Short mmCIF file of C-alpha atoms in Angstrom, two decimals:
data_model
loop_
_atom_site.label_atom_id
_atom_site.label_comp_id
_atom_site.label_asym_id
_atom_site.label_seq_id
_atom_site.Cartn_x
_atom_site.Cartn_y
_atom_site.Cartn_z
CA SER A 8 -88.30 -194.10 2.06
CA SER A 9 -86.14 -192.61 -1.13
CA PHE A 10 -87.98 -191.72 -4.53
CA HIS A 11 -84.63 -190.60 -6.08
CA TRP A 12 -82.39 -192.79 -7.60
CA LEU A 13 -79.49 -191.54 -6.29
CA MET A 14 -80.79 -191.52 -2.81
CA ALA A 15 -81.58 -195.46 -3.15
CA TRP A 16 -78.57 -196.26 -4.09
CA ILE A 17 -76.73 -194.51 -1.62
CA GLY A 18 -78.75 -196.35 1.00
CA LEU A 19 -78.11 -199.80 -0.58
CA GLU A 20 -74.04 -198.71 -0.26
CA LEU A 21 -74.54 -197.59 3.41
CA ASN A 22 -76.14 -201.05 4.27
CA THR A 23 -73.44 -203.25 2.24
CA LEU A 24 -70.69 -201.17 3.76
CA ALA A 25 -72.51 -201.19 7.30
CA ILE A 26 -72.44 -205.37 7.15
CA ILE A 27 -69.05 -205.91 5.83
CA PRO A 28 -67.28 -205.47 9.15
CA ILE A 29 -69.56 -207.29 11.00
CA ILE A 30 -69.06 -210.46 8.75
CA ALA A 31 -65.45 -209.76 8.88
CA LYS A 32 -64.94 -209.27 12.68
CA GLN A 33 -64.15 -212.92 13.23
CA HIS A 34 -60.48 -213.37 12.40
CA HIS A 35 -60.61 -216.33 10.67
CA PRO A 36 -59.61 -217.12 6.69
CA ARG A 37 -63.33 -218.30 6.06
CA ALA A 38 -64.60 -214.84 7.61
CA THR A 39 -62.27 -213.13 5.49
CA GLU A 40 -63.49 -214.94 2.51
CA ALA A 41 -66.96 -214.57 3.29
CA THR A 42 -66.48 -210.70 3.43
CA THR A 43 -64.77 -210.64 0.06
CA LYS A 44 -67.28 -212.69 -1.77
CA TYR A 45 -70.39 -211.00 -0.26
CA PHE A 46 -68.61 -207.26 -0.93
CA LEU A 47 -67.57 -208.17 -4.58
CA THR A 48 -71.52 -209.62 -5.52
CA GLN A 49 -72.65 -206.38 -3.74
CA ALA A 50 -70.41 -204.15 -5.27
CA ALA A 51 -71.14 -205.53 -8.72
CA ALA A 52 -74.85 -205.74 -8.08
CA SER A 53 -74.86 -201.71 -7.19
CA ALA A 54 -72.69 -200.82 -10.01
CA MET A 55 -75.58 -202.05 -12.33
CA ILE A 56 -78.47 -200.35 -10.39
CA LEU A 57 -76.47 -197.11 -10.70
CA PHE A 58 -75.77 -197.81 -14.57
CA SER A 59 -79.91 -198.92 -15.27
CA SER A 60 -80.41 -195.82 -13.31
CA THR A 61 -78.44 -193.53 -14.89
CA THR A 62 -79.63 -194.88 -18.26
CA ASN A 63 -82.99 -194.43 -17.58
CA ALA A 64 -82.29 -190.82 -16.52
CA TRP A 65 -80.24 -190.12 -19.95
CA PHE A 66 -83.57 -191.20 -21.75
CA THR A 67 -86.29 -190.16 -19.47
CA GLY A 68 -84.94 -186.88 -17.71
CA THR A 69 -86.06 -188.03 -14.75
CA TRP A 70 -84.56 -189.65 -11.50
CA ASP A 71 -87.70 -190.60 -10.10
CA ILE A 72 -87.44 -194.42 -9.10
CA SER A 73 -91.46 -194.92 -10.34
CA GLN A 74 -90.78 -193.62 -13.64
CA LEU A 75 -88.73 -196.80 -15.03
CA THR A 76 -89.77 -197.01 -18.41
CA ASN A 77 -86.63 -197.87 -20.64
CA PRO A 78 -86.56 -201.59 -21.22
CA MET A 79 -82.82 -201.71 -21.01
CA SER A 80 -82.59 -200.14 -17.76
CA CYS A 81 -85.60 -202.36 -16.45
CA THR A 82 -83.71 -205.41 -17.27
CA THR A 83 -80.51 -204.34 -15.93
CA LEU A 84 -82.11 -203.07 -12.86
CA THR A 85 -83.93 -206.70 -12.55
CA LEU A 86 -80.56 -208.77 -12.70
CA ALA A 87 -78.91 -206.40 -10.06
CA LEU A 88 -81.70 -206.70 -7.78
CA SER A 89 -81.67 -210.73 -8.14
CA MET A 90 -78.14 -210.60 -7.64
CA LYS A 91 -78.53 -208.61 -4.55
CA LEU A 92 -80.77 -210.76 -3.20
CA GLY A 93 -79.31 -213.97 -4.48
CA LEU A 94 -81.89 -215.32 -7.03
CA ALA A 95 -80.78 -218.16 -8.94
CA PRO A 96 -78.79 -218.16 -11.18
CA LEU A 97 -77.01 -215.46 -9.20
CA HIS A 98 -77.03 -217.23 -6.15
CA PHE A 99 -73.62 -218.42 -5.71
CA TRP A 100 -72.49 -216.29 -3.01
CA LEU A 101 -75.42 -216.88 -0.51
CA PRO A 102 -74.46 -220.38 0.57
CA GLU A 103 -70.95 -219.86 0.91
CA VAL A 104 -71.50 -216.32 2.59
CA LEU A 105 -73.57 -217.58 5.21
CA GLN A 106 -71.34 -220.71 5.83
CA GLY A 107 -68.44 -218.14 6.46
CA THR A 108 -70.45 -216.28 9.05
CA PRO A 109 -71.56 -216.78 12.99
CA MET A 110 -75.10 -218.02 13.05
CA LYS A 111 -76.22 -213.98 14.34
CA THR A 112 -74.67 -212.71 11.26
CA ALA A 113 -76.32 -215.56 8.99
CA LEU A 114 -79.53 -214.37 10.19
CA VAL A 115 -78.96 -210.47 9.37
CA ILE A 116 -77.79 -211.35 5.80
CA ALA A 117 -80.72 -214.11 5.43
CA THR A 118 -83.23 -211.71 6.81
CA TRP A 119 -82.65 -207.67 7.09
CA GLN A 120 -80.32 -207.54 4.09
CA LYS A 121 -83.19 -208.83 1.77
CA LEU A 122 -85.68 -205.96 2.84
CA ALA A 123 -83.72 -203.01 0.43
CA PRO A 124 -83.99 -204.55 -2.81
CA ILE A 125 -87.06 -206.34 -2.47
CA THR A 126 -88.00 -202.51 -1.68
CA LEU A 127 -86.97 -201.52 -4.99
CA LEU A 128 -88.50 -204.53 -6.86
CA TYR A 129 -91.74 -203.38 -4.75
CA LEU A 130 -91.32 -199.65 -5.91
CA THR A 131 -90.60 -200.55 -9.62
CA HIS A 132 -92.77 -203.92 -9.84
CA ASN A 133 -95.45 -201.87 -12.70
CA SER A 134 -92.24 -201.26 -15.06
CA ILE A 135 -90.47 -204.73 -14.70
CA ASN A 136 -90.73 -207.05 -17.50
CA PRO A 137 -92.40 -210.25 -15.59
CA THR A 138 -90.99 -213.01 -17.73
CA PRO A 139 -87.28 -212.69 -16.24
CA LEU A 140 -88.47 -212.36 -12.97
CA LEU A 141 -90.59 -215.57 -13.45
CA ILE A 142 -88.03 -217.60 -15.36
CA MET A 143 -85.45 -216.42 -12.10
CA GLY A 144 -88.25 -217.34 -9.37
CA LEU A 145 -88.77 -220.51 -11.41
CA LEU A 146 -85.25 -221.54 -11.36
CA SER A 147 -84.65 -220.20 -7.59
CA THR A 148 -87.13 -222.48 -6.62
CA LEU A 149 -85.75 -225.75 -8.30
CA THR A 150 -82.23 -224.61 -7.09
CA GLY A 151 -82.98 -224.04 -3.69
CA GLY A 152 -84.72 -227.53 -3.56
CA TRP A 153 -81.94 -229.53 -5.55
CA GLY A 154 -79.15 -227.63 -3.80
CA GLY A 155 -79.91 -227.93 -0.28
CA LEU A 156 -80.49 -231.79 -0.40
CA ASN A 157 -76.75 -233.01 -0.15
CA GLN A 158 -76.06 -230.48 2.38
CA THR A 159 -74.51 -231.49 5.59
CA GLN A 160 -73.96 -227.77 7.27
CA THR A 161 -77.32 -226.13 8.52
CA ARG A 162 -76.31 -222.62 7.80
CA LYS A 163 -75.93 -223.80 3.87
CA ILE A 164 -79.27 -225.65 4.21
CA LEU A 165 -80.91 -222.51 5.73
CA ALA A 166 -79.29 -220.30 2.67
CA PHE A 167 -80.93 -222.87 0.05
CA SER A 168 -84.10 -222.56 1.93
CA SER A 169 -83.90 -218.47 1.57
CA ILE A 170 -83.04 -219.00 -2.31
CA ALA A 171 -86.35 -221.10 -2.67
CA HIS A 172 -88.32 -218.64 -0.67
CA LEU A 173 -87.25 -215.71 -2.55
CA GLY A 174 -88.00 -217.58 -5.89
CA TRP A 175 -91.55 -217.75 -4.86
CA MET A 176 -91.63 -213.88 -3.63
CA ALA A 177 -89.55 -213.07 -7.05
CA SER A 178 -92.34 -214.92 -9.18
CA ILE A 179 -95.61 -212.85 -7.65
CA ILE A 180 -94.03 -209.71 -7.32
CA THR A 181 -95.31 -208.48 -10.94
CA LEU A 182 -98.58 -210.15 -10.51
CA ASN A 183 -99.49 -209.30 -6.97
CA PRO A 184 -97.24 -207.15 -4.91
CA ASN A 185 -99.27 -207.61 -1.56
CA ILE A 186 -99.03 -211.63 -1.54
CA MET A 187 -95.06 -210.94 -2.07
CA LEU A 188 -95.10 -208.52 1.19
CA LEU A 189 -96.93 -211.22 3.12
CA ASN A 190 -94.32 -213.70 1.84
CA LEU A 191 -91.40 -212.00 2.84
CA ILE A 192 -92.73 -211.15 6.47
CA ILE A 193 -94.01 -214.82 7.05
CA TYR A 194 -90.35 -215.74 5.84
CA ILE A 195 -88.58 -213.18 8.29
CA ILE A 196 -91.04 -214.71 11.41
CA MET A 197 -90.09 -218.35 10.40
CA THR A 198 -86.02 -218.16 9.67
CA THR A 199 -85.14 -215.73 12.64
CA PRO A 200 -86.53 -218.32 15.11
CA MET A 201 -85.03 -221.13 13.18
CA PHE A 202 -81.15 -219.43 13.13
CA MET A 203 -82.19 -218.58 16.67
CA LEU A 204 -83.08 -222.32 17.69
CA LEU A 205 -79.48 -223.25 16.17
CA LYS A 206 -77.64 -220.93 18.04
CA PHE A 207 -79.10 -221.70 21.11
CA THR A 208 -78.43 -225.65 20.43
CA MET A 209 -75.09 -224.85 19.01
CA SER A 210 -76.31 -226.79 15.92
CA ASN A 211 -73.59 -225.99 13.19
CA THR A 212 -74.00 -229.36 11.27
CA ILE A 213 -76.76 -232.11 11.17
CA LYS A 214 -74.65 -234.37 13.21
CA ASP A 215 -74.83 -231.61 15.79
CA LEU A 216 -78.61 -232.08 15.92
CA THR A 217 -78.76 -235.20 16.87
CA THR A 218 -78.14 -234.69 20.40
CA THR A 219 -80.34 -231.40 20.56
CA TRP A 220 -82.96 -233.36 22.62
CA THR A 221 -80.66 -233.39 25.50
CA THR A 222 -80.40 -230.16 25.83
CA THR A 223 -83.97 -229.15 25.71
CA PRO A 224 -86.72 -231.50 24.43
CA GLN A 225 -89.56 -228.96 24.42
CA THR A 226 -87.17 -227.06 22.28
CA THR A 227 -86.34 -229.79 19.60
CA ALA A 228 -90.31 -230.54 19.25
CA LEU A 229 -91.03 -226.78 18.46
CA MET A 230 -88.15 -226.88 16.12
CA MET A 231 -89.83 -230.08 14.27
CA LEU A 232 -92.86 -227.75 13.67
CA LEU A 233 -91.27 -224.90 12.71
CA LEU A 234 -89.22 -227.16 10.01
CA MET A 235 -92.44 -228.37 8.76
CA SER A 236 -93.65 -224.95 8.69
CA LEU A 237 -90.83 -223.51 6.68
CA GLY A 238 -91.53 -226.54 4.10
CA GLY A 239 -94.63 -225.44 3.34
CA LEU A 240 -97.08 -228.27 5.24
CA PRO A 241 -100.71 -227.18 6.08
CA PRO A 242 -102.19 -226.73 8.65
CA LEU A 243 -98.88 -224.55 9.62
CA THR A 244 -98.32 -220.83 8.63
CA GLY A 245 -95.81 -221.40 5.89
CA PHE A 246 -98.55 -223.07 3.94
CA MET A 247 -100.34 -219.69 3.69
CA PRO A 248 -97.97 -217.96 1.07
CA LYS A 249 -97.76 -220.81 -1.01
CA TRP A 250 -101.70 -221.19 -1.19
CA LEU A 251 -102.01 -217.80 -1.89
CA ILE A 252 -99.22 -217.73 -4.91
CA LEU A 253 -100.06 -220.90 -6.61
CA GLN A 254 -103.73 -219.62 -6.59
CA GLU A 255 -102.69 -216.30 -7.94
CA LEU A 256 -100.80 -218.26 -10.58
CA THR A 257 -103.34 -220.05 -11.70
CA THR A 258 -105.79 -217.10 -12.00
CA HIS A 259 -103.46 -215.48 -14.30
CA ASN A 260 -103.28 -218.79 -16.52
CA LEU A 261 -99.62 -219.57 -15.38
CA THR A 262 -100.90 -223.52 -14.45
CA THR A 263 -97.82 -224.97 -15.65
CA MET A 264 -95.35 -222.76 -13.70
CA ALA A 265 -97.47 -223.51 -10.33
CA ALA A 266 -97.47 -227.32 -10.85
CA ILE A 267 -93.43 -227.28 -11.16
CA MET A 268 -93.34 -224.78 -8.51
CA ALA A 269 -95.25 -226.97 -6.11
CA MET A 270 -93.35 -229.92 -7.26
CA SER A 271 -90.39 -228.23 -6.04
CA ALA A 272 -91.67 -227.32 -3.07
CA LEU A 273 -91.35 -231.07 -2.25
CA LEU A 274 -87.60 -230.72 -2.88
CA SER A 275 -87.49 -228.14 -0.34
CA LEU A 276 -89.67 -230.26 2.10
CA PHE A 277 -87.24 -233.33 1.83
CA PHE A 278 -84.32 -231.59 3.47
CA TYR A 279 -86.54 -230.30 5.79
CA LEU A 280 -87.68 -233.45 6.85
CA ARG A 281 -84.54 -234.66 6.91
CA LEU A 282 -83.45 -232.49 9.51
CA SER A 283 -86.71 -232.88 11.66
CA TYR A 284 -86.17 -236.58 11.55
CA ILE A 285 -82.55 -236.34 12.76
CA SER A 286 -83.62 -233.82 15.35
CA ALA A 287 -86.64 -235.20 16.69
CA LEU A 288 -87.96 -238.49 15.57
CA THR A 289 -84.87 -240.67 16.07
CA MET A 290 -81.91 -241.53 18.63
CA HIS A 291 -78.75 -241.29 17.41
CA PRO A 292 -76.57 -244.58 17.63
CA THR A 293 -73.62 -242.20 18.99
CA THR A 294 -75.73 -240.75 22.12
CA THR A 295 -74.77 -239.12 24.73
CA LYS A 296 -73.40 -240.81 28.23
CA THR A 297 -76.07 -238.57 29.88
CA PRO A 298 -79.64 -237.84 29.43
CA ASN A 299 -78.81 -234.01 30.23
CA LYS A 300 -75.82 -232.41 28.18
CA TRP A 301 -73.60 -230.73 30.19
CA ARG A 302 -73.74 -226.89 29.59
CA PHE A 303 -73.85 -223.25 30.90
CA GLN A 304 -77.01 -221.69 31.42
CA PRO A 305 -77.91 -219.92 28.34
CA ASN A 306 -76.48 -216.49 28.51
CA TYR A 307 -79.57 -214.87 26.17
CA SER A 308 -83.56 -214.60 26.40
CA THR A 309 -85.40 -217.39 25.10
CA THR A 310 -88.57 -215.21 24.63
CA PRO A 311 -87.99 -214.19 21.20
CA PHE A 312 -87.78 -217.49 19.65
CA MET A 313 -90.16 -218.81 21.50
CA THR A 314 -92.72 -216.15 20.67
CA LEU A 315 -91.98 -216.04 16.92
CA SER A 316 -91.98 -220.07 16.69
CA ILE A 317 -95.65 -219.83 17.85
CA VAL A 318 -96.21 -217.27 15.40
CA SER A 319 -94.77 -219.47 12.81
CA ILE A 320 -96.77 -222.47 13.53
CA PHE A 321 -100.32 -221.11 14.67
CA LEU A 322 -101.12 -217.96 11.99
CA LEU A 323 -102.98 -219.81 9.04
CA PRO A 324 -106.25 -219.32 10.30
CA MET A 325 -105.75 -215.82 9.85
CA THR A 326 -105.44 -215.97 6.17
CA PRO A 327 -108.92 -214.47 4.90
CA MET A 328 -108.07 -211.39 7.31
CA LEU A 329 -104.67 -210.80 5.85
CA CYS A 330 -105.84 -211.23 2.17
CA THR A 331 -108.73 -208.56 2.15
#
């Protein structure tokens, strides 16, 4: 809600400092390592944002966010916000940080923590040079696809999924920021129930997913549809932003880029298919002794992730209404 660079910077700093104790609350070396990596990355990015806004104020005489006219400030701001978001090639911190945190904290980092940097990108999209963002968007979609292929940890897979989705957002933001906002909302709607389902079934690795059917078969079926939606398969919700972005890119004569991004979506789809195959389509050889896994009753409501899962699956028919 700020229009002054210093206030925006203070907001980003408060956001970073607030999440640090949440990541570090698990007294474990992995949590400490994740906290340190997150803090150093975000602090470096914040310093670059302050540097770019100060340089812009030096040349233009104004601290207004919408008056970003100095080319060097535009470039440094793009790099800084990309580092904050985890766009390739500045993405290395994201899988490591998510791996060192519990599912709930990982969910916050993968969704809520993206809002502030994306808001700043949205506010400055008229001033930013589209070329660096298009290159980073393309790199991110490819990195998100390639990186997730050989992972066995579900949180790391979702981290690479996040990088790929952010790549789609970065590539469209300078061309049509409204599609980017739609993509962000759908990404949050799809990622939130995915993390919730993994927490509900206590699935930290791919191997854990092999016995999810014993916990609740209905949830496993829903998880498969949710994974397909994340992969962007029609007729599910996840196809909508990819369709609109590819259409917009071809309208701007960026056909080659659109083709490469569409091909990179296949890479992501492969590891989503792998997860759904293991959880819902096959029975693992080392099966459980009883048809139902012994467990305590879940101590939290399942309504939020059921609602969000249904929205993540059936929203595609609303595309014409959302595009107008």
